[in-house]
Amino acid sequence: RPMRTEWAHGWWSIASATPHPSLRSAVVGDYVGWTEHSDVVLRRREIASTIVPLIINLGPSYRLFSGADDARGDSVRGVERSSFVAGLYDTWAAVEGATTSCVLQVNFTPFAAFQLLRTPLSLLHNGSADFTALFGREGAMLIEQLGNAVEWPARFALLDAFLRVQMT
């Protein structure tokens, strides 16, 4: 059941679900889904960590920035992504979003992310990759199905089924 919180510039609602038992060693914590509305553009700074987040965005794209961009002189530009997998960072990262968002997030262990992506994580170091570029037609179909589902339990079930197939 989603939990809704109001704040000075809008509101957000969050829901979560436990992954299928076969995925619990691959996923750090629960699946998380949130909907957010703000009358200001938000930029969240994320600290470096040992998780590999998968973000499935059902709303407007995000702009991603990092301390690595600063080192390359690209901190103003960033990169635009809708749904994506973020790699391991050795610096901060920031996510700037539209004023309305609807997102599902799964945090993977590095080993599980390697199994899921079937590619070296070094290719994502201090960066990200587009979800549909990684998962092709199946990934695009999942995003469409998730967008058509109106309740979080149905979305989590679709995500769970997709990940179980991809991880085998």
GROMACS .gro file of N, CA and C in nm:
model
  504
    1ARG      N    1   0.084  -0.118   0.000
    1ARG     CA    2   0.000   0.000   0.000
    1ARG      C    3   0.088   0.124   0.000
    2PRO      N    4   0.073   0.213  -0.096
    2PRO     CA    5   0.160   0.331  -0.104
    2PRO      C    6   0.144   0.423   0.016
    3MET      N    7   0.256   0.483   0.053
    3MET     CA    8   0.257   0.582   0.160
    3MET      C    9   0.278   0.720   0.095
    4ARG      N   10   0.190   0.814   0.122
    4ARG     CA   11   0.197   0.946   0.060
    4ARG      C   12   0.245   1.050   0.162
    5THR      N   13   0.334   1.138   0.115
    5THR     CA   14   0.387   1.245   0.198
    5THR      C   15   0.376   1.377   0.124
    6GLU      N   16   0.329   1.477   0.192
    6GLU     CA   17   0.318   1.613   0.135
    6GLU      C   18   0.435   1.696   0.186
    7TRP      N   19   0.479   1.790   0.105
    7TRP     CA   20   0.583   1.884   0.148
    7TRP      C   21   0.554   2.018   0.084
    8ALA      N   22   0.634   2.118   0.112
    8ALA     CA   23   0.606   2.256   0.071
    8ALA      C   24   0.590   2.273  -0.080
    9HIS      N   25   0.656   2.191  -0.160
    9HIS     CA   26   0.654   2.207  -0.305
    9HIS      C   27   0.580   2.097  -0.379
   10GLY      N   28   0.508   2.010  -0.306
   10GLY     CA   29   0.435   1.904  -0.375
   10GLY      C   30   0.410   1.785  -0.286
   11TRP      N   31   0.417   1.666  -0.347
   11TRP     CA   32   0.394   1.541  -0.274
   11TRP      C   33   0.468   1.428  -0.341
   12TRP      N   34   0.486   1.320  -0.268
   12TRP     CA   35   0.539   1.196  -0.323
   12TRP      C   36   0.472   1.080  -0.254
   13SER      N   37   0.464   0.968  -0.326
   13SER     CA   38   0.404   0.846  -0.276
   13SER      C   39   0.499   0.731  -0.306
   14ILE      N   40   0.518   0.643  -0.210
   14ILE     CA   41   0.615   0.535  -0.227
   14ILE      C   42   0.552   0.402  -0.189
   15ALA      N   43   0.587   0.297  -0.262
   15ALA     CA   44   0.541   0.161  -0.236
   15ALA      C   45   0.661   0.068  -0.251
   16SER      N   46   0.653  -0.050  -0.193
   16SER     CA   47   0.763  -0.145  -0.206
   16SER      C   48   0.709  -0.287  -0.209
   17ALA      N   49   0.791  -0.378  -0.256
   17ALA     CA   50   0.755  -0.520  -0.261
   17ALA      C   51   0.882  -0.604  -0.251
   18THR      N   52   0.868  -0.719  -0.193
   18THR     CA   53   0.980  -0.812  -0.179
   18THR      C   54   0.997  -0.891  -0.309
   19PRO      N   55   1.120  -0.901  -0.358
   19PRO     CA   56   1.145  -0.980  -0.480
   19PRO      C   57   1.113  -1.129  -0.459
   20HIS      N   58   1.089  -1.197  -0.569
   20HIS     CA   59   1.071  -1.342  -0.567
   20HIS      C   60   1.190  -1.406  -0.493
   21PRO      N   61   1.168  -1.516  -0.421
   21PRO     CA   62   1.278  -1.580  -0.348
   21PRO      C   63   1.402  -1.609  -0.433
   22SER      N   64   1.383  -1.642  -0.560
   22SER     CA   65   1.498  -1.672  -0.646
   22SER      C   66   1.582  -1.549  -0.676
   23LEU      N   67   1.529  -1.430  -0.650
   23LEU     CA   68   1.602  -1.305  -0.679
   23LEU      C   69   1.655  -1.236  -0.553
   24ARG      N   70   1.620  -1.286  -0.436
   24ARG     CA   71   1.653  -1.213  -0.313
   24ARG      C   72   1.802  -1.198  -0.288
   25SER      N   73   1.884  -1.291  -0.335
   25SER     CA   74   2.028  -1.276  -0.316
   25SER      C   75   2.087  -1.177  -0.418
   26ALA      N   76   2.015  -1.149  -0.524
   26ALA     CA   77   2.062  -1.057  -0.628
   26ALA      C   78   2.022  -0.913  -0.602
   27VAL      N   79   1.907  -0.897  -0.535
   27VAL     CA   80   1.850  -0.763  -0.512
   27VAL      C   81   1.882  -0.718  -0.370
   28VAL      N   82   1.929  -0.596  -0.359
   28VAL     CA   83   1.957  -0.537  -0.228
   28VAL      C   84   1.829  -0.469  -0.181
   29GLY      N   85   1.766  -0.523  -0.078
   29GLY     CA   86   1.642  -0.466  -0.027
   29GLY      C   87   1.523  -0.506  -0.111
   30ASP      N   88   1.420  -0.424  -0.107
   30ASP     CA   89   1.295  -0.448  -0.179
   30ASP      C   90   1.293  -0.372  -0.311
   31TYR      N   91   1.197  -0.408  -0.397
   31TYR     CA   92   1.164  -0.324  -0.511
   31TYR      C   93   1.097  -0.199  -0.453
   32VAL      N   94   1.122  -0.086  -0.515
   32VAL     CA   95   1.061   0.039  -0.470
   32VAL      C   96   0.997   0.108  -0.590
   33GLY      N   97   0.877   0.158  -0.569
   33GLY     CA   98   0.809   0.237  -0.672
   33GLY      C   99   0.765   0.368  -0.611
   34TRP      N  100   0.778   0.476  -0.687
   34TRP     CA  101   0.732   0.603  -0.634
   34TRP      C  102   0.675   0.691  -0.744
   35THR      N  103   0.583   0.773  -0.701
   35THR     CA  104   0.524   0.877  -0.785
   35THR      C  105   0.549   1.007  -0.712
   36GLU      N  106   0.582   1.110  -0.789
   36GLU     CA  107   0.618   1.237  -0.727
   36GLU      C  108   0.568   1.353  -0.811
   37HIS      N  109   0.525   1.458  -0.744
   37HIS     CA  110   0.489   1.581  -0.811
   37HIS      C  111   0.546   1.697  -0.731
   38SER      N  112   0.613   1.787  -0.802
   38SER     CA  113   0.675   1.902  -0.738
   38SER      C  114   0.654   2.025  -0.826
   39ASP      N  115   0.643   2.140  -0.764
   39ASP     CA  116   0.633   2.261  -0.845
   39ASP      C  117   0.770   2.323  -0.872
   40VAL      N  118   0.877   2.252  -0.831
   40VAL     CA  119   1.014   2.293  -0.860
   40VAL      C  120   1.090   2.172  -0.916
   41VAL      N  121   1.188   2.197  -1.002
   41VAL     CA  122   1.273   2.090  -1.052
   41VAL      C  123   1.367   2.048  -0.939
   42LEU      N  124   1.379   1.918  -0.918
   42LEU     CA  125   1.461   1.865  -0.810
   42LEU      C  126   1.589   1.805  -0.865
   43ARG      N  127   1.698   1.829  -0.794
   43ARG     CA  128   1.825   1.762  -0.825
   43ARG      C  129   1.871   1.696  -0.697
   44ARG      N  130   1.881   1.564  -0.703
   44ARG     CA  131   1.923   1.486  -0.586
   44ARG      C  132   2.066   1.439  -0.605
   45ARG      N  133   2.147   1.462  -0.504
   45ARG     CA  134   2.285   1.414  -0.508
   45ARG      C  135   2.290   1.277  -0.443
   46GLU      N  136   2.350   1.183  -0.513
   46GLU     CA  137   2.365   1.046  -0.466
   46GLU      C  138   2.512   1.022  -0.433
   47ILE      N  139   2.536   0.954  -0.320
   47ILE     CA  140   2.674   0.924  -0.284
   47ILE      C  141   2.718   0.794  -0.352
   48ALA      N  142   2.848   0.778  -0.365
   48ALA     CA  143   2.902   0.655  -0.421
   48ALA      C  144   2.861   0.538  -0.332
   49SER      N  145   2.828   0.424  -0.395
   49SER     CA  146   2.788   0.307  -0.317
   49SER      C  147   2.826   0.180  -0.392
   50THR      N  148   2.795   0.068  -0.331
   50THR     CA  149   2.830  -0.061  -0.391
   50THR      C  150   2.708  -0.131  -0.451
   51ILE      N  151   2.604  -0.054  -0.483
   51ILE     CA  152   2.487  -0.111  -0.550
   51ILE      C  153   2.483  -0.064  -0.695
   52VAL      N  154   2.412  -0.140  -0.777
   52VAL     CA  155   2.391  -0.105  -0.917
   52VAL      C  156   2.241  -0.086  -0.934
   53PRO      N  157   2.195   0.040  -0.940
   53PRO     CA  158   2.051   0.063  -0.949
   53PRO      C  159   1.998   0.053  -1.093
   54LEU      N  160   1.883  -0.010  -1.102
   54LEU     CA  161   1.805  -0.015  -1.226
   54LEU      C  162   1.687   0.078  -1.203
   55ILE      N  163   1.671   0.176  -1.288
   55ILE     CA  164   1.563   0.273  -1.280
   55ILE      C  165   1.474   0.256  -1.402
   56ILE      N  166   1.348   0.222  -1.379
   56ILE     CA  167   1.251   0.215  -1.488
   56ILE      C  168   1.156   0.331  -1.469
   57ASN      N  169   1.165   0.424  -1.561
   57ASN     CA  170   1.095   0.551  -1.551
   57ASN      C  171   0.973   0.550  -1.642
   58LEU      N  172   0.858   0.578  -1.585
   58LEU     CA  173   0.734   0.581  -1.662
   58LEU      C  174   0.690   0.724  -1.692
   59GLY      N  175   0.778   0.818  -1.664
   59GLY     CA  176   0.747   0.960  -1.686
   59GLY      C  177   0.855   1.026  -1.769
   60PRO      N  178   0.867   1.159  -1.756
   60PRO     CA  179   0.969   1.234  -1.831
   60PRO      C  180   1.111   1.190  -1.795
   61SER      N  181   1.203   1.213  -1.886
   61SER     CA  182   1.343   1.173  -1.868
   61SER      C  183   1.409   1.249  -1.753
   62TYR      N  184   1.520   1.190  -1.708
   62TYR     CA  185   1.607   1.251  -1.609
   62TYR      C  186   1.733   1.303  -1.677
   63ARG      N  187   1.802   1.392  -1.610
   63ARG     CA  188   1.936   1.433  -1.651
   63ARG      C  189   2.030   1.388  -1.541
   64LEU      N  190   2.135   1.315  -1.578
   64LEU     CA  191   2.230   1.259  -1.482
   64LEU      C  192   2.361   1.335  -1.489
   65PHE      N  193   2.415   1.365  -1.372
   65PHE     CA  194   2.543   1.436  -1.359
   65PHE      C  195   2.631   1.358  -1.262
   66SER      N  196   2.762   1.384  -1.266
   66SER     CA  197   2.850   1.321  -1.167
   66SER      C  198   2.976   1.404  -1.148
   67GLY      N  199   3.045   1.372  -1.038
   67GLY     CA  200   3.176   1.432  -1.015
   67GLY      C  201   3.272   1.399  -1.127
   68ALA      N  202   3.254   1.283  -1.191
   68ALA     CA  203   3.336   1.246  -1.306
   68ALA      C  204   3.312   1.344  -1.421
   69ASP      N  205   3.188   1.393  -1.436
   69ASP     CA  206   3.159   1.495  -1.537
   69ASP      C  207   3.238   1.621  -1.508
   70ASP      N  208   3.247   1.658  -1.380
   70ASP     CA  209   3.325   1.776  -1.341
   70ASP      C  210   3.469   1.763  -1.388
   71ALA      N  211   3.526   1.644  -1.367
   71ALA     CA  212   3.665   1.621  -1.406
   71ALA      C  213   3.684   1.633  -1.557
   72ARG      N  214   3.579   1.600  -1.634
   72ARG     CA  215   3.588   1.609  -1.780
   72ARG      C  216   3.539   1.743  -1.833
   73GLY      N  217   3.488   1.828  -1.742
   73GLY     CA  218   3.436   1.957  -1.784
   73GLY      C  219   3.295   1.951  -1.838
   74ASP      N  220   3.220   1.843  -1.810
   74ASP     CA  221   3.085   1.824  -1.862
   74ASP      C  222   2.976   1.841  -1.756
   75SER      N  223   3.007   1.901  -1.642
   75SER     CA  224   2.912   1.902  -1.531
   75SER      C  225   2.784   1.980  -1.561
   76VAL      N  226   2.788   2.073  -1.655
   76VAL     CA  227   2.669   2.150  -1.688
   76VAL      C  228   2.576   2.070  -1.777
   77ARG      N  229   2.633   1.993  -1.867
   77ARG     CA  230   2.553   1.920  -1.966
   77ARG      C  231   2.490   1.794  -1.912
   78GLY      N  232   2.564   1.707  -1.848
   78GLY     CA  233   2.512   1.579  -1.802
   78GLY      C  234   2.467   1.493  -1.918
   79VAL      N  235   2.390   1.390  -1.889
   79VAL     CA  236   2.337   1.300  -1.992
   79VAL      C  237   2.189   1.277  -1.962
   80GLU      N  238   2.108   1.275  -2.067
   80GLU     CA  239   1.964   1.254  -2.050
   80GLU      C  240   1.934   1.105  -2.062
   81ARG      N  241   1.856   1.054  -1.966
   81ARG     CA  242   1.814   0.914  -1.967
   81ARG      C  243   1.671   0.905  -1.920
   82SER      N  244   1.598   0.810  -1.974
   82SER     CA  245   1.465   0.781  -1.924
   82SER      C  246   1.476   0.665  -1.827
   83SER      N  247   1.484   0.543  -1.877
   83SER     CA  248   1.507   0.425  -1.793
   83SER      C  249   1.652   0.383  -1.814
   84PHE      N  250   1.719   0.344  -1.705
   84PHE     CA  251   1.862   0.319  -1.716
   84PHE      C  252   1.914   0.229  -1.605
   85VAL      N  253   2.035   0.180  -1.626
   85VAL     CA  254   2.112   0.111  -1.524
   85VAL      C  255   2.232   0.200  -1.497
   86ALA      N  256   2.253   0.234  -1.371
   86ALA     CA  257   2.369   0.314  -1.333
   86ALA      C  258   2.480   0.220  -1.287
   87GLY      N  259   2.601   0.252  -1.325
   87GLY     CA  260   2.714   0.171  -1.284
   87GLY      C  261   2.762   0.209  -1.145
   88LEU      N  262   2.873   0.149  -1.107
   88LEU     CA  263   2.935   0.184  -0.980
   88LEU      C  264   3.010   0.315  -0.998
   89TYR      N  265   2.996   0.403  -0.902
   89TYR     CA  266   3.060   0.534  -0.905
   89TYR      C  267   3.166   0.541  -0.797
   90ASP      N  268   3.275   0.611  -0.825
   90ASP     CA  269   3.373   0.639  -0.721
   90ASP      C  270   3.370   0.787  -0.683
   91THR      N  271   3.261   0.853  -0.722
   91THR     CA  272   3.237   0.993  -0.691
   91THR      C  273   3.086   1.012  -0.674
   92TRP      N  274   3.045   1.132  -0.648
   92TRP     CA  275   2.902   1.160  -0.635
   92TRP      C  276   2.835   1.156  -0.773
   93ALA      N  277   2.705   1.138  -0.770
   93ALA     CA  278   2.623   1.149  -0.890
   93ALA      C  279   2.501   1.232  -0.852
   94ALA      N  280   2.440   1.295  -0.949
   94ALA     CA  281   2.318   1.371  -0.923
   94ALA      C  282   2.215   1.336  -1.030
   95VAL      N  283   2.089   1.333  -0.988
   95VAL     CA  284   1.977   1.303  -1.077
   95VAL      C  285   1.883   1.421  -1.072
   96GLU      N  286   1.861   1.482  -1.188
   96GLU     CA  287   1.769   1.595  -1.197
   96GLU      C  288   1.647   1.549  -1.275
   97GLY      N  289   1.530   1.569  -1.215
   97GLY     CA  290   1.409   1.518  -1.277
   97GLY      C  291   1.310   1.626  -1.311
   98ALA      N  292   1.213   1.584  -1.386
   98ALA     CA  293   1.100   1.672  -1.418
   98ALA      C  294   1.018   1.692  -1.291
   99THR      N  295   0.918   1.773  -1.298
   99THR     CA  296   0.837   1.801  -1.180
   99THR      C  297   0.737   1.690  -1.150
  100THR      N  298   0.718   1.597  -1.242
  100THR     CA  299   0.632   1.482  -1.219
  100THR      C  300   0.708   1.356  -1.260
  101SER      N  301   0.703   1.253  -1.174
  101SER     CA  302   0.772   1.129  -1.209
  101SER      C  303   0.697   1.009  -1.155
  102CYS      N  304   0.720   0.894  -1.219
  102CYS     CA  305   0.667   0.765  -1.176
  102CYS      C  306   0.776   0.664  -1.208
  103VAL      N  307   0.832   0.600  -1.106
  103VAL     CA  308   0.955   0.523  -1.122
  103VAL      C  309   0.948   0.393  -1.043
  104LEU      N  310   1.011   0.289  -1.098
  104LEU     CA  311   1.040   0.166  -1.025
  104LEU      C  312   1.191   0.156  -1.014
  105GLN      N  313   1.241   0.116  -0.897
  105GLN     CA  314   1.385   0.102  -0.877
  105GLN      C  315   1.415  -0.033  -0.816
  106VAL      N  316   1.520  -0.096  -0.871
  106VAL     CA  317   1.574  -0.220  -0.818
  106VAL      C  318   1.723  -0.198  -0.798
  107ASN      N  319   1.773  -0.229  -0.679
  107ASN     CA  320   1.916  -0.217  -0.651
  107ASN      C  321   1.978  -0.357  -0.651
  108PHE      N  322   2.077  -0.377  -0.739
  108PHE     CA  323   2.143  -0.506  -0.753
  108PHE      C  324   2.280  -0.506  -0.687
  109THR      N  325   2.322  -0.626  -0.646
  109THR     CA  326   2.462  -0.643  -0.607
  109THR      C  327   2.544  -0.634  -0.736
  110PRO      N  328   2.672  -0.598  -0.727
  110PRO     CA  329   2.753  -0.593  -0.850
  110PRO      C  330   2.758  -0.726  -0.925
  111PHE      N  331   2.771  -0.837  -0.853
  111PHE     CA  332   2.775  -0.966  -0.921
  111PHE      C  333   2.644  -0.995  -0.993
  112ALA      N  334   2.531  -0.967  -0.929
  112ALA     CA  335   2.401  -0.989  -0.993
  112ALA      C  336   2.383  -0.898  -1.113
  113ALA      N  337   2.432  -0.774  -1.103
  113ALA     CA  338   2.422  -0.683  -1.217
  113ALA      C  339   2.503  -0.737  -1.335
  114PHE      N  340   2.618  -0.793  -1.307
  114PHE     CA  341   2.699  -0.855  -1.414
  114PHE      C  342   2.622  -0.970  -1.478
  115GLN      N  343   2.556  -1.054  -1.396
  115GLN     CA  344   2.476  -1.165  -1.449
  115GLN      C  345   2.360  -1.114  -1.533
  116LEU      N  346   2.294  -1.010  -1.485
  116LEU     CA  347   2.178  -0.954  -1.556
  116LEU      C  348   2.219  -0.890  -1.688
  117LEU      N  349   2.323  -0.810  -1.684
  117LEU     CA  350   2.363  -0.732  -1.802
  117LEU      C  351   2.450  -0.812  -1.898
  118ARG      N  352   2.516  -0.915  -1.847
  118ARG     CA  353   2.607  -0.997  -1.927
  118ARG      C  354   2.714  -0.911  -1.997
  119THR      N  355   2.760  -0.813  -1.922
  119THR     CA  356   2.864  -0.724  -1.973
  119THR      C  357   2.948  -0.677  -1.855
  120PRO      N  358   3.075  -0.649  -1.876
  120PRO     CA  359   3.159  -0.603  -1.766
  120PRO      C  360   3.108  -0.470  -1.708
  121LEU      N  361   3.101  -0.463  -1.575
  121LEU     CA  362   3.055  -0.340  -1.512
  121LEU      C  363   3.152  -0.224  -1.531
  122SER      N  364   3.275  -0.255  -1.569
  122SER     CA  365   3.371  -0.148  -1.595
  122SER      C  366   3.323  -0.057  -1.708
  123LEU      N  367   3.238  -0.109  -1.797
  123LEU     CA  368   3.185  -0.027  -1.906
  123LEU      C  369   3.086   0.078  -1.855
  124LEU      N  370   3.034   0.058  -1.734
  124LEU     CA  371   2.940   0.153  -1.674
  124LEU      C  372   3.004   0.236  -1.564
  125HIS      N  373   3.134   0.223  -1.543
  125HIS     CA  374   3.201   0.295  -1.434
  125HIS      C  375   3.176   0.445  -1.444
  126ASN      N  376   3.123   0.503  -1.336
  126ASN     CA  377   3.090   0.646  -1.331
  126ASN      C  378   2.994   0.688  -1.442
  127GLY      N  379   2.906   0.597  -1.483
  127GLY     CA  380   2.813   0.629  -1.590
  127GLY      C  381   2.687   0.545  -1.583
  128SER      N  382   2.616   0.542  -1.694
  128SER     CA  383   2.490   0.468  -1.700
  128SER      C  384   2.469   0.419  -1.842
  129ALA      N  385   2.373   0.328  -1.856
  129ALA     CA  386   2.336   0.277  -1.988
  129ALA      C  387   2.184   0.277  -2.000
  130ASP      N  388   2.135   0.308  -2.117
  130ASP     CA  389   1.992   0.311  -2.144
  130ASP      C  390   1.933   0.171  -2.131
  131PHE      N  391   1.821   0.160  -2.061
  131PHE     CA  392   1.755   0.033  -2.036
  131PHE      C  393   1.716  -0.038  -2.165
  132THR      N  394   1.654   0.034  -2.257
  132THR     CA  395   1.609  -0.031  -2.381
  132THR      C  396   1.726  -0.068  -2.471
  133ALA      N  397   1.837   0.004  -2.461
  133ALA     CA  398   1.956  -0.036  -2.536
  133ALA      C  399   2.012  -0.167  -2.481
  134LEU      N  400   2.000  -0.187  -2.351
  134LEU     CA  401   2.050  -0.309  -2.289
  134LEU      C  402   1.957  -0.428  -2.311
  135PHE      N  403   1.826  -0.406  -2.306
  135PHE     CA  404   1.730  -0.517  -2.306
  135PHE      C  405   1.643  -0.523  -2.432
  136GLY      N  406   1.665  -0.430  -2.524
  136GLY     CA  407   1.597  -0.435  -2.653
  136GLY      C  408   1.446  -0.436  -2.647
  137ARG      N  409   1.388  -0.515  -2.737
  137ARG     CA  410   1.242  -0.520  -2.751
  137ARG      C  411   1.173  -0.564  -2.621
  138GLU      N  412   1.234  -0.662  -2.551
  138GLU     CA  413   1.175  -0.709  -2.425
  138GLU      C  414   1.171  -0.597  -2.322
  139GLY      N  415   1.276  -0.517  -2.317
  139GLY     CA  416   1.280  -0.404  -2.224
  139GLY      C  417   1.176  -0.299  -2.259
  140ALA      N  418   1.162  -0.269  -2.386
  140ALA     CA  419   1.061  -0.171  -2.430
  140ALA      C  420   0.920  -0.221  -2.399
  141MET      N  421   0.897  -0.352  -2.420
  141MET     CA  422   0.766  -0.409  -2.389
  141MET      C  423   0.737  -0.402  -2.239
  142LEU      N  424   0.839  -0.428  -2.157
  142LEU     CA  425   0.819  -0.419  -2.012
  142LEU      C  426   0.779  -0.278  -1.972
  143ILE      N  427   0.847  -0.177  -2.024
  143ILE     CA  428   0.814  -0.038  -1.991
  143ILE      C  429   0.670  -0.008  -2.031
  144GLU      N  430   0.629  -0.054  -2.148
  144GLU     CA  431   0.491  -0.032  -2.193
  144GLU      C  432   0.391  -0.101  -2.100
  145GLN      N  433   0.420  -0.227  -2.064
  145GLN     CA  434   0.331  -0.300  -1.974
  145GLN      C  435   0.323  -0.234  -1.836
  146LEU      N  436   0.436  -0.188  -1.785
  146LEU     CA  437   0.438  -0.120  -1.656
  146LEU      C  438   0.357   0.009  -1.660
  147GLY      N  439   0.368   0.080  -1.771
  147GLY     CA  440   0.291   0.204  -1.787
  147GLY      C  441   0.142   0.180  -1.795
  148ASN      N  442   0.102   0.066  -1.851
  148ASN     CA  443  -0.039   0.032  -1.863
  148ASN      C  444  -0.098  -0.021  -1.732
  149ALA      N  445  -0.012  -0.076  -1.645
  149ALA     CA  446  -0.059  -0.125  -1.515
  149ALA      C  447  -0.084  -0.003  -1.425
  150VAL      N  448  -0.193  -0.005  -1.352
  150VAL     CA  449  -0.227   0.112  -1.272
  150VAL      C  450  -0.198   0.095  -1.123
  151GLU      N  451  -0.176  -0.025  -1.078
  151GLU     CA  452  -0.151  -0.051  -0.936
  151GLU      C  453  -0.008  -0.102  -0.917
  152TRP      N  454   0.053  -0.065  -0.805
  152TRP     CA  455   0.189  -0.108  -0.778
  152TRP      C  456   0.205  -0.259  -0.770
  153PRO      N  457   0.115  -0.335  -0.706
  153PRO     CA  458   0.135  -0.481  -0.704
  153PRO      C  459   0.145  -0.542  -0.843
  154ALA      N  460   0.065  -0.495  -0.937
  154ALA     CA  461   0.072  -0.546  -1.074
  154ALA      C  462   0.205  -0.508  -1.138
  155ARG      N  463   0.252  -0.387  -1.115
  155ARG     CA  464   0.381  -0.344  -1.170
  155ARG      C  465   0.495  -0.427  -1.111
  156PHE      N  466   0.492  -0.448  -0.980
  156PHE     CA  467   0.598  -0.529  -0.918
  156PHE      C  468   0.597  -0.672  -0.970
  157ALA      N  469   0.478  -0.729  -0.994
  157ALA     CA  470   0.469  -0.865  -1.048
  157ALA      C  471   0.528  -0.872  -1.189
  158LEU      N  472   0.501  -0.772  -1.272
  158LEU     CA  473   0.558  -0.768  -1.407
  158LEU      C  474   0.710  -0.757  -1.401
  159LEU      N  475   0.759  -0.670  -1.315
  159LEU     CA  476   0.904  -0.652  -1.299
  159LEU      C  477   0.968  -0.781  -1.251
  160ASP      N  478   0.908  -0.845  -1.153
  160ASP     CA  479   0.959  -0.970  -1.098
  160ASP      C  480   0.969  -1.077  -1.207
  161ALA      N  481   0.864  -1.092  -1.286
  161ALA     CA  482   0.864  -1.192  -1.393
  161ALA      C  483   0.973  -1.162  -1.496
  162PHE      N  484   0.987  -1.035  -1.534
  162PHE     CA  485   1.090  -0.996  -1.631
  162PHE      C  486   1.229  -1.029  -1.578
  163LEU      N  487   1.257  -0.993  -1.454
  163LEU     CA  488   1.389  -1.016  -1.397
  163LEU      C  489   1.420  -1.165  -1.381
  164ARG      N  490   1.320  -1.244  -1.345
  164ARG     CA  491   1.341  -1.388  -1.331
  164ARG      C  492   1.382  -1.450  -1.464
  165VAL      N  493   1.321  -1.406  -1.573
  165VAL     CA  494   1.358  -1.456  -1.706
  165VAL      C  495   1.499  -1.407  -1.742
  166GLN      N  496   1.528  -1.281  -1.718
  166GLN     CA  497   1.657  -1.224  -1.756
  166GLN      C  498   1.773  -1.282  -1.675
  167MET      N  499   1.747  -1.322  -1.551
  167MET     CA  500   1.854  -1.371  -1.464
  167MET      C  501   1.881  -1.521  -1.482
  168THR      N  502   1.802  -1.588  -1.568
  168THR     CA  503   1.827  -1.733  -1.587
  168THR      C  504   1.916  -1.757  -1.705
   0.00000   0.00000   0.00000
